[in-house]
Coordinates of C-alpha atoms in Angstrom, one line a residue:
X884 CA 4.5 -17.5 4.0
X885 CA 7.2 -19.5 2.8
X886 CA 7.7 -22.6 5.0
X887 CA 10.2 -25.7 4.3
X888 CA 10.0 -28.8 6.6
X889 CA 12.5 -31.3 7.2
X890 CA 10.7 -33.8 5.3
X891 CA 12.1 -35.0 1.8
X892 CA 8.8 -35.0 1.3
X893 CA 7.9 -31.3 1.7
X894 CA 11.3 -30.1 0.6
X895 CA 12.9 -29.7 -2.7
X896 CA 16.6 -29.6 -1.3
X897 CA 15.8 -33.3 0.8
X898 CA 16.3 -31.2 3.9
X899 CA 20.0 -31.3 3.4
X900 CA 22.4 -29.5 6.0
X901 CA 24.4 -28.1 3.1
X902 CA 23.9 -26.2 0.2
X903 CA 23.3 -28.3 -2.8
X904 CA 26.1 -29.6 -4.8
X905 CA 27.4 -26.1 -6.9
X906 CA 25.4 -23.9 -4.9
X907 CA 28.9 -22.0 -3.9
X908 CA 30.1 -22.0 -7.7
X909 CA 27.0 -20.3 -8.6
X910 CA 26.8 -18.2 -6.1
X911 CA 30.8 -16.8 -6.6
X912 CA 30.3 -16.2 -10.7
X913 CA 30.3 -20.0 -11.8
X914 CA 29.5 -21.1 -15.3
X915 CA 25.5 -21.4 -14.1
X916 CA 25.1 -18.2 -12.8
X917 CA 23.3 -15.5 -13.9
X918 CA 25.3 -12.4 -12.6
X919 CA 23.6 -8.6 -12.9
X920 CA 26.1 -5.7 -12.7
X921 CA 27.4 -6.7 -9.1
X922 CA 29.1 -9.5 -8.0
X923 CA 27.3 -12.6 -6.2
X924 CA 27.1 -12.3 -2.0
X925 CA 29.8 -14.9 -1.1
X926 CA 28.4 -17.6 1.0
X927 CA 30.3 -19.4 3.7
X928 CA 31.3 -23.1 3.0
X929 CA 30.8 -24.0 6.6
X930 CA 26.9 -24.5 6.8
X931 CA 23.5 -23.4 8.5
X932 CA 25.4 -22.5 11.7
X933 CA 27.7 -20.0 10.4
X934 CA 24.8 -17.8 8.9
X935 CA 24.2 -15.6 11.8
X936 CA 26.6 -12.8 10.4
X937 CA 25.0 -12.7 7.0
X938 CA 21.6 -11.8 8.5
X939 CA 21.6 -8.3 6.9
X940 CA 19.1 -6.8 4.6
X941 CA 21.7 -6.2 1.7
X942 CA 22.5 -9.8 1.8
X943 CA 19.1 -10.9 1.5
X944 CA 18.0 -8.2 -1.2
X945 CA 21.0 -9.7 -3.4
X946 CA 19.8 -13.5 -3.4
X947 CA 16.1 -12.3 -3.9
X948 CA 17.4 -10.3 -7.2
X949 CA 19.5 -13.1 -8.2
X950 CA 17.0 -15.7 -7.4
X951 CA 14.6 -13.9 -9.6
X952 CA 17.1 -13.7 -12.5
X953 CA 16.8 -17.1 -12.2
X954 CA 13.5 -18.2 -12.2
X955 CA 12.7 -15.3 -15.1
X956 CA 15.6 -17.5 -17.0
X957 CA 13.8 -20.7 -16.2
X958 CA 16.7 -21.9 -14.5
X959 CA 15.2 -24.2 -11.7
X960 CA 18.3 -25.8 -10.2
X961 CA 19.8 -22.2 -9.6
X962 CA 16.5 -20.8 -8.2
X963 CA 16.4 -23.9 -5.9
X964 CA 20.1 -23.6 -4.7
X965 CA 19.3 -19.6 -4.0
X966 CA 16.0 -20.7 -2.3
X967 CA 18.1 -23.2 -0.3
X968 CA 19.8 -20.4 1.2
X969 CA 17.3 -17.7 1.6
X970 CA 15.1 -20.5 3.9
X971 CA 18.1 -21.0 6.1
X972 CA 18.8 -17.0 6.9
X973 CA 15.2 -16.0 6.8
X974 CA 12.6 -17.8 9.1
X975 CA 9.0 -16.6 8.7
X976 CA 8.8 -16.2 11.6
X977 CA 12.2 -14.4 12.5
X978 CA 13.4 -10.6 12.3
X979 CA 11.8 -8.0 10.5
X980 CA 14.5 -8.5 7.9
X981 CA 13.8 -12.0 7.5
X982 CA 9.7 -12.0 7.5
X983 CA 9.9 -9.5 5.0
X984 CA 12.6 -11.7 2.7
X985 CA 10.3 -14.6 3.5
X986 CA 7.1 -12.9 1.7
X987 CA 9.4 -11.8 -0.8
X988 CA 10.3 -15.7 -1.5
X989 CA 6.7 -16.7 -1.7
X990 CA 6.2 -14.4 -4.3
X991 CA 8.5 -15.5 -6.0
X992 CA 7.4 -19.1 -5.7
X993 CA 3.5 -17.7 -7.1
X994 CA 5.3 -15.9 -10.1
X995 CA 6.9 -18.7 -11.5
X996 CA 3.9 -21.3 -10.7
X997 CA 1.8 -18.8 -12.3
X998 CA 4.0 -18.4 -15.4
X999 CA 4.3 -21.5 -16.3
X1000 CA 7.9 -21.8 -15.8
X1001 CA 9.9 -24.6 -14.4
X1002 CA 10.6 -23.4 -11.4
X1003 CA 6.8 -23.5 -10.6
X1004 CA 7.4 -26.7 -9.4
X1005 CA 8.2 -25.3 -6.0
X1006 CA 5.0 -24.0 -5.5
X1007 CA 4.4 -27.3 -3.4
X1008 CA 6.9 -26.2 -0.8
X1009 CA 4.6 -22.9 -0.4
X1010 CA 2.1 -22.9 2.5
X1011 CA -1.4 -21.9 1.5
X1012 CA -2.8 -18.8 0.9
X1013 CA -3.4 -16.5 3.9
X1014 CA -7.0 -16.5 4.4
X1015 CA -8.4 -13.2 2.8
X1016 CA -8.7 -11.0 5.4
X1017 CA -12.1 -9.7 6.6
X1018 CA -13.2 -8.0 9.4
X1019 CA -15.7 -6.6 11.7
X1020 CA -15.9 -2.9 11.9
X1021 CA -14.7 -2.7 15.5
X1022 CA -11.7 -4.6 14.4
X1023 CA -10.6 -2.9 11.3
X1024 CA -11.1 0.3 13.2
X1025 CA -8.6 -1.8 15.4
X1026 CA -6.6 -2.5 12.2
X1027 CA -6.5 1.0 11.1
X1028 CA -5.1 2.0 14.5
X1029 CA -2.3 -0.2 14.8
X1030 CA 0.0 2.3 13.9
X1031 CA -0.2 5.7 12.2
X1032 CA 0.2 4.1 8.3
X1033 CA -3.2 5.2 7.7
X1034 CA -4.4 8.0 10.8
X1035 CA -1.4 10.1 9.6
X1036 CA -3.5 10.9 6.3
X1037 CA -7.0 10.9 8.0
X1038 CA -5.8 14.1 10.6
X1039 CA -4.0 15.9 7.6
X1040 CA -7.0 15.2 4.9
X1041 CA -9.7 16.1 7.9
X1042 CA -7.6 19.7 8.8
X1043 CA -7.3 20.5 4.8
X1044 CA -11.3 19.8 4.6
X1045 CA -12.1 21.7 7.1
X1046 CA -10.2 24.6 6.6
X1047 CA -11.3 24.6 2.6
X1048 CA -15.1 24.1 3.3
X1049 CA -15.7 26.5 6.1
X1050 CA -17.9 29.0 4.6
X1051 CA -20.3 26.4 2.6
X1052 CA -23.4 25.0 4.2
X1053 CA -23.4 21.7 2.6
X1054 CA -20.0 19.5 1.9
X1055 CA -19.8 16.7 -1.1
X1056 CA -17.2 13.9 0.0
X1057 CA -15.9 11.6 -2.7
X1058 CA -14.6 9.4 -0.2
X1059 CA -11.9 6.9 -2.3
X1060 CA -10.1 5.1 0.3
X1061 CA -9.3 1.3 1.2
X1062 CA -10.1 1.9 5.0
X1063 CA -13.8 2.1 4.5
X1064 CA -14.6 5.2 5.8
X1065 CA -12.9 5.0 8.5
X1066 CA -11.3 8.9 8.5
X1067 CA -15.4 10.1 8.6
X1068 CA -16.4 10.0 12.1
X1069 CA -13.6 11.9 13.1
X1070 CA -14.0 14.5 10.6
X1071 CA -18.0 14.5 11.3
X1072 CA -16.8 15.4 15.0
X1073 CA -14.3 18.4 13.8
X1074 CA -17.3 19.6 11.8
X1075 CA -20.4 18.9 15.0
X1076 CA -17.6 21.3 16.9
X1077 CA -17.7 24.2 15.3
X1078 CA -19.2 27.4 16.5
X1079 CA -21.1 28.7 13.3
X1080 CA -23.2 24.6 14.2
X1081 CA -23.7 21.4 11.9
X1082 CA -23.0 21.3 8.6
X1083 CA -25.0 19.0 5.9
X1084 CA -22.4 15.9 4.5
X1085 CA -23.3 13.9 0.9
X1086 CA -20.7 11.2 1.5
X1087 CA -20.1 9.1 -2.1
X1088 CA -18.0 5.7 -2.0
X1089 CA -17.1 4.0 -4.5
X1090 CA -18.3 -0.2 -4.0
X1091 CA -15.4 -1.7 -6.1
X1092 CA -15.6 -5.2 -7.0
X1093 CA -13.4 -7.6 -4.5
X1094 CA -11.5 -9.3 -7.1
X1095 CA -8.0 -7.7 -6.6
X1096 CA -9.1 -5.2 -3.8
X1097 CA -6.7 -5.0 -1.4
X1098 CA -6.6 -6.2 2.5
X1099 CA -8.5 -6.2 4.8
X1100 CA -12.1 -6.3 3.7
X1101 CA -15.2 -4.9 5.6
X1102 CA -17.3 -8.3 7.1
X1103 CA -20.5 -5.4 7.2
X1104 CA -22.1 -4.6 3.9
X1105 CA -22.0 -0.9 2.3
X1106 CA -25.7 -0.3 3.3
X1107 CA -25.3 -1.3 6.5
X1108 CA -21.5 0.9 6.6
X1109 CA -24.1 3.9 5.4
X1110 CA -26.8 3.4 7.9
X1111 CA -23.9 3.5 10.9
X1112 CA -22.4 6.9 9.2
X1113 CA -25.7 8.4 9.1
X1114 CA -26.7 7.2 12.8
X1115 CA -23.2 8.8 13.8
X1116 CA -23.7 11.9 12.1
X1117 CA -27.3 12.6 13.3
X1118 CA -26.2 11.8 17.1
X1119 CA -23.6 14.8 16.5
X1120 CA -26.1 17.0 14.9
X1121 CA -25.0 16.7 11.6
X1122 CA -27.2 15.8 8.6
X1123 CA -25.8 12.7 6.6
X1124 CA -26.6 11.5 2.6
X1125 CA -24.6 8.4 2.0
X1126 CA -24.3 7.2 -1.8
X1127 CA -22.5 4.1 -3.1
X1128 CA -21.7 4.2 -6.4
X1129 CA -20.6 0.7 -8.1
X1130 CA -17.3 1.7 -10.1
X1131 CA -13.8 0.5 -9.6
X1132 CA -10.2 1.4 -10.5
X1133 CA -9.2 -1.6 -12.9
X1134 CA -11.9 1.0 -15.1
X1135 CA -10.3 4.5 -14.0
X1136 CA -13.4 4.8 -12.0
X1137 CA -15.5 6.1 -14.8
X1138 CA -18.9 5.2 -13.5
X1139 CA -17.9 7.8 -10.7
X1140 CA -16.8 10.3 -13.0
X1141 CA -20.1 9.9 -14.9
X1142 CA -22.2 10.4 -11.4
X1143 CA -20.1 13.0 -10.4
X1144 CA -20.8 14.9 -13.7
X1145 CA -24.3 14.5 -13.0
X1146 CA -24.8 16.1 -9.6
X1147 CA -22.9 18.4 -10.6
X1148 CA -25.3 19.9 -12.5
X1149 CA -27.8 19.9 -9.4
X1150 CA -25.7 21.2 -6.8
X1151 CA -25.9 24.8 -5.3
X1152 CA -23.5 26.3 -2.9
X1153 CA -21.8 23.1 -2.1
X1154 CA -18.3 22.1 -1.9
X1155 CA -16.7 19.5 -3.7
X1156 CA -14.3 17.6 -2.2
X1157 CA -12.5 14.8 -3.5
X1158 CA -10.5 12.7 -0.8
X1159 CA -8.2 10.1 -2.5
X1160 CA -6.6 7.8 0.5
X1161 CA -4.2 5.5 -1.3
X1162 CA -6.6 4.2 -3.6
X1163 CA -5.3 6.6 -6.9
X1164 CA -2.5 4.3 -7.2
X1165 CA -5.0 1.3 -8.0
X1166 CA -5.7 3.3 -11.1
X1167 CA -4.1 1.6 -14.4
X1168 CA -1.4 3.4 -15.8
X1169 CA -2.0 1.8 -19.2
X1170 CA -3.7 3.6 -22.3
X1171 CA -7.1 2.9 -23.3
X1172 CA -7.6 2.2 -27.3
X1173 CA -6.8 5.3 -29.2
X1174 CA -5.8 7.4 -26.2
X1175 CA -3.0 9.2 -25.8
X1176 CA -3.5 9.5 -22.0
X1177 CA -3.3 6.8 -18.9
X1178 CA -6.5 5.8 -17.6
X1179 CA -4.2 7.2 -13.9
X1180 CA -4.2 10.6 -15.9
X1181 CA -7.8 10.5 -17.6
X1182 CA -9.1 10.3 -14.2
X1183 CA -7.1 13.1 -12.7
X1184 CA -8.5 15.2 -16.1
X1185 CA -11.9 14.6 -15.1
X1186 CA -11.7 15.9 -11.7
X1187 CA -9.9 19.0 -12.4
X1188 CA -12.6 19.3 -15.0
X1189 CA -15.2 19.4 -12.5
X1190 CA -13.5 22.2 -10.4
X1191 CA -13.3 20.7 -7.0
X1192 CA -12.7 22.8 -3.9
X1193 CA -10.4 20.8 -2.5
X1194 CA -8.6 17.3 -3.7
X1195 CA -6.6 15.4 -0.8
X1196 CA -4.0 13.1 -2.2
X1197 CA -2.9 10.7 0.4
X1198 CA -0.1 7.6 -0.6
X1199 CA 2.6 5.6 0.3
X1200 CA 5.9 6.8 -1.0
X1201 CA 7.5 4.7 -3.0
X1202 CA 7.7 3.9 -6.9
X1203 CA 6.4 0.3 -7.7
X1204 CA 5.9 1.1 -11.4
X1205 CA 8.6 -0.6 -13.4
X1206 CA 7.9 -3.0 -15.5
X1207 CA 10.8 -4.8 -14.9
X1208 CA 9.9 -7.7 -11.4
X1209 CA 13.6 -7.3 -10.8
X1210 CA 13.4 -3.5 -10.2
X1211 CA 9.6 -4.1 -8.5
X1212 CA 11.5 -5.8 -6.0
X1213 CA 14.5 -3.5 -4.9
X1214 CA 12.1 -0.7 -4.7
X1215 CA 9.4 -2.9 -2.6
X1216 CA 12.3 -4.4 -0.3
X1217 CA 13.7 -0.8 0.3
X1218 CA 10.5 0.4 1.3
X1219 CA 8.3 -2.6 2.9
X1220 CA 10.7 -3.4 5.5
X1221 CA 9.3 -0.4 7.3
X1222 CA 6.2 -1.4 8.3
X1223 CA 7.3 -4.8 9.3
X1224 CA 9.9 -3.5 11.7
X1225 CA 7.2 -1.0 13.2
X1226 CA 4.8 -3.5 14.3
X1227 CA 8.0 -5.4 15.2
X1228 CA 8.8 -2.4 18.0
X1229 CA 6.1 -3.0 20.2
X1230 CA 4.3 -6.7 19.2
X1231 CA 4.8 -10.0 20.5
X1232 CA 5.3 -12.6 17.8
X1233 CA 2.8 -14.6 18.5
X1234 CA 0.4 -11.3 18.1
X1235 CA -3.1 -11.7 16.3
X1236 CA -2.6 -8.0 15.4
X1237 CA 0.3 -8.4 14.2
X1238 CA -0.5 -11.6 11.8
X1239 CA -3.3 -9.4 10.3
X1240 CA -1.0 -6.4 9.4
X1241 CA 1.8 -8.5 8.3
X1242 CA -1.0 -10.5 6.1
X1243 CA -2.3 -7.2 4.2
X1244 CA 1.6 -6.4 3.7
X1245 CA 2.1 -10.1 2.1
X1246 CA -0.2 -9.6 0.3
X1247 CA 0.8 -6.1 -1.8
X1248 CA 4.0 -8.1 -2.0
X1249 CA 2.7 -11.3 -4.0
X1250 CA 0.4 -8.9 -6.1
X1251 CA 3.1 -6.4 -6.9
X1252 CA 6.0 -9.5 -8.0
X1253 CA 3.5 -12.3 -8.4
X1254 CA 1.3 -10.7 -11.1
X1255 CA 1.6 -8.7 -13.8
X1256 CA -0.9 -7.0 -16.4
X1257 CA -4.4 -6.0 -15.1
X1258 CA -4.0 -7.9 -11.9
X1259 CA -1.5 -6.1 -10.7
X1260 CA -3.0 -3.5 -8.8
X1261 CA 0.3 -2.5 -6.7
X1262 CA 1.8 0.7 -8.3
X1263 CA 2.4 2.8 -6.4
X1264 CA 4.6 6.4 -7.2
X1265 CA 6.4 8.8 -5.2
X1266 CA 5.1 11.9 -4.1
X1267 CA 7.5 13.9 -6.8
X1268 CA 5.7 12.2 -9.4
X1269 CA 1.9 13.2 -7.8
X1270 CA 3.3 17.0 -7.5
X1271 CA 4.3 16.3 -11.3
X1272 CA 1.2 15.0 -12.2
X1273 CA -1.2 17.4 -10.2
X1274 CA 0.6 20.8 -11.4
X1275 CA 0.4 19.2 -15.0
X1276 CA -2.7 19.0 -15.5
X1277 CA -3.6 22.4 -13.5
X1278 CA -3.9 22.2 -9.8
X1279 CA -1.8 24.3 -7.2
X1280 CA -0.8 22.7 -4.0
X1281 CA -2.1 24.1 -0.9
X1282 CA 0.0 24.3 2.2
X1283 CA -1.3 22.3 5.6
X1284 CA -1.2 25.2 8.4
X1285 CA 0.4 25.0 11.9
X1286 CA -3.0 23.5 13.6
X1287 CA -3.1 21.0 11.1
X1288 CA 0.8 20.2 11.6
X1289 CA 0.0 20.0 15.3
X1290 CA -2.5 17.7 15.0
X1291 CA -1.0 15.0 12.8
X1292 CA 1.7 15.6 15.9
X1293 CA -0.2 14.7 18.2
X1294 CA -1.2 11.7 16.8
X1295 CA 2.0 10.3 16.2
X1296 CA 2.8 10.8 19.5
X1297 CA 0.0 7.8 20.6
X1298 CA 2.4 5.6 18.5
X1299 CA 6.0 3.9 19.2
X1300 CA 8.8 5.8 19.3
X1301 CA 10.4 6.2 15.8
X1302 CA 7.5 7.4 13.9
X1303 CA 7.8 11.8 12.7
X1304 CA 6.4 14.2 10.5
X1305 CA 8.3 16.2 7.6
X1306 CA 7.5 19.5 5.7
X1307 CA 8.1 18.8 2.1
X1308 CA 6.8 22.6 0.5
X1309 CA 2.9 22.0 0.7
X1310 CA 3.1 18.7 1.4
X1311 CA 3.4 16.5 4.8
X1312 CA 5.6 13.8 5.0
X1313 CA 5.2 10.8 7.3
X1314 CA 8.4 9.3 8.4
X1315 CA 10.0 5.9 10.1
X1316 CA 13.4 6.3 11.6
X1317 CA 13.6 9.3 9.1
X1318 CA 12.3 7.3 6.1
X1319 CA 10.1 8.3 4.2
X1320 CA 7.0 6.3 4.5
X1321 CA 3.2 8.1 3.7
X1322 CA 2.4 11.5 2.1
X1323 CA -0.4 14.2 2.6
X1324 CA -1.0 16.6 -0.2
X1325 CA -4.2 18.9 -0.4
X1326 CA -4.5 20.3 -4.4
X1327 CA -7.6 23.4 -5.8
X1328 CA -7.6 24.2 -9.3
X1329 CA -5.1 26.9 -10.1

């Protein structure tokens, strides 16, 4: 997180009590400044103290756009002046408005150290690096819990599977998720529940490489994931296959696609399911040599080509795709505050559970402004988009029924107050204060 001191030694306004010298003729259209198509935020003349009323998440998304203008213009004594500012309204450690502007800031501080620019001289005033964050199986299972970011998509994805795999004996699970699994065991229970007896599960998992993986990684190795999975299946009467398979996204997963094409060709009576919790998005967009198609849409080619029973497309709902780090960040700002003012609702500063949530949410905001080209992984698209996509290239939507509505009900109602569910056509829509935050979509070839 971004963190000035005092010292004139850690600071590079000299811990000054006032804005630097032309900070307020920048900031009201000056000769320095670099103004977009809105006028600068007006800044009061009478110091830190006087702040408190310009604590507002418009305010703060306004200096964060300017200050990038800035640093994209090499301008360091601007970027500094706006920084100057942006440290004294928004405290790591403060609001939810104010953490979030603060990972924003540190971003910002990465992207122009990593440029090359002039401005990357503040990089000294940056603490380090979170350390990456890797955890037990208890406690990511802890993690994954913490609110219903992720269970939202597990009880909608597990009611779709069930529902489409009812009358086969054995199901095929492409599990691609970044919760490790986590959504099995409850579906291994739905299935152990059933009147008509066990079923038999091949469960596939992808073992991407960790460079550029997202947060929080599993301390436990896949083998030793597989062997739990398998122990927990069998105690629930359930036969268990578990298969890794070594591919990643920054490759459209085409080591999967390859594998999958294979068994294809050996399976009998089994249903295919492909269950994609917000990993699709960690799929390059860009072309490949001659291809006329995104690696994102390749990808999605191949599986319609190998007529699934049932695709589950679960993802956060928001459109990080422009290639422009000025609109990257009005999109992320107007959609990441929402997870840092849910954990704000019912945990204690000072909560471990909270620093590890808040970490994984720093983090998708220094890879999404920090980085650009293959490393970043961060781009994300709204469900429209998906729908676009999906019906493109030839699968229908199929509609979650009331017991699966009911369900993903339930479950919210473990959480804080605040959190609901939305009907969206087919699709299910989680929401935060009636924001639109996760999505549920189940898709067969039409």
């Amino acid at each position: 997180m971004m963190q000035f001191t005092e010292s004139a030694a850690a600071s590079p306004f000299s811990g000054s009590e006032s804005p630097p010298a032309g900070l307020l003729l920048n900031l009201n259209g000056g000769p320095n400044s670099h103004a977009g198509d809105w006028p600068w935020p007006h800044y009061p003349a009478s110091g830190k103290t006087s702040l408190g009323r310009y604590n507002s998440g418009a305010f703060m998304e306004q200096l964060l756009l300017h200050c990038a203008y800035a640093i994209e213009a090499n301008d360091a004594t601007l970027a500094q002046q706006i920084l100057w500012v942006l440290h004294n309204i928004a405290p790591p450690d403060g609001d939810p408005n104010q953490r979030l502007t603060a990972a924003f800031v540190r971003a910002l501080i990465l992207r122009a150290s990593r440029s090359g620019s002039p401005c990357g001289s503040l990089a000294s005033t940056v603490a380090a690096q979170d350390a990456p964050l890797c955890l037990p199986a208890v406690a990511l299972a802890g993690f994954v819990d913490l609110t219903p970011w992720h269970r939202f998509g597990f009880t909608a994805a597990n009611a779709a599977i069930a529902d489409a795999t009812d009358s086969f004996p054995v199901i095929h699970i492409v599990d691609l998720t970044t919760t490790y699994s986590m959504q099995i065991p409850t579906l291994i229970d739905s299935l152990a529940c059933r009147p008509d007896g066990p079923r038999f599960i091949r469960l596939t998992v992808i073992s991407p490489s960790p460079a550029n993986s997202p947060p929080p990684t599993l301390e436990t190795s896949f083998d030793d994931l597989g062997s739990r999975l398998v122990n927990f299946a069998r105690s629930r009467n359930v036969g268990m296959e578990f298969r890794q398979v070594p591919a990643s996204p920054s490759d459209g997963l085409d080591a999967l696609v390859r594998h999958l094409r294979v068994q294809q060709l050996v399976a009998v009576g089994e249903a295919l399911v492909i269950n994609c919790h917000m990993m699709l998005h960690y799929i390059p967009e860009e072309t490949v040599g001659n291809s006329t198609f995104s690696q994102r849409i390749t990808f999605l080619k191949a599986l319609r080509a190998l007529e699934p029973t049932l695709v589950v497309v679960v993802d956060e709902d928001a459109n990080f795709t422009s290639g422009d780090v000025v609109g990257r960040i009005r999109a992320a700002f107007n959609y990441l505050w929402i997870p840092f003012e849910a954990v704000d609702s019912f945990l204690p500063k000072d909560s471990q559970q909270r620093h590890r949530y808040e970490s994984a949410i720093r983090w998708k905001i220094e890879n999404l402004i920090a980085m650009e080209g293959i490393q970043r992984v961060e781009r994300l698209e709204t469900r429209g988009r998906w729908v676009q996509k999906m019906r493109r290239l030839g699968f229908r939507g199929v509609g979650f029924g009331e017991e699966a509505a009911a369900e993903v009900k339930g479950v919210l109602e473990e959480h804080s107050a605040g959190w609901g569910m939305k009907k969206d056509e087919e699709r299910l829509v989680l929401t935060w204060k009636g924001h639109d935050a996760v999505f549920a979509s189940a898709w067969v070839p039409s």
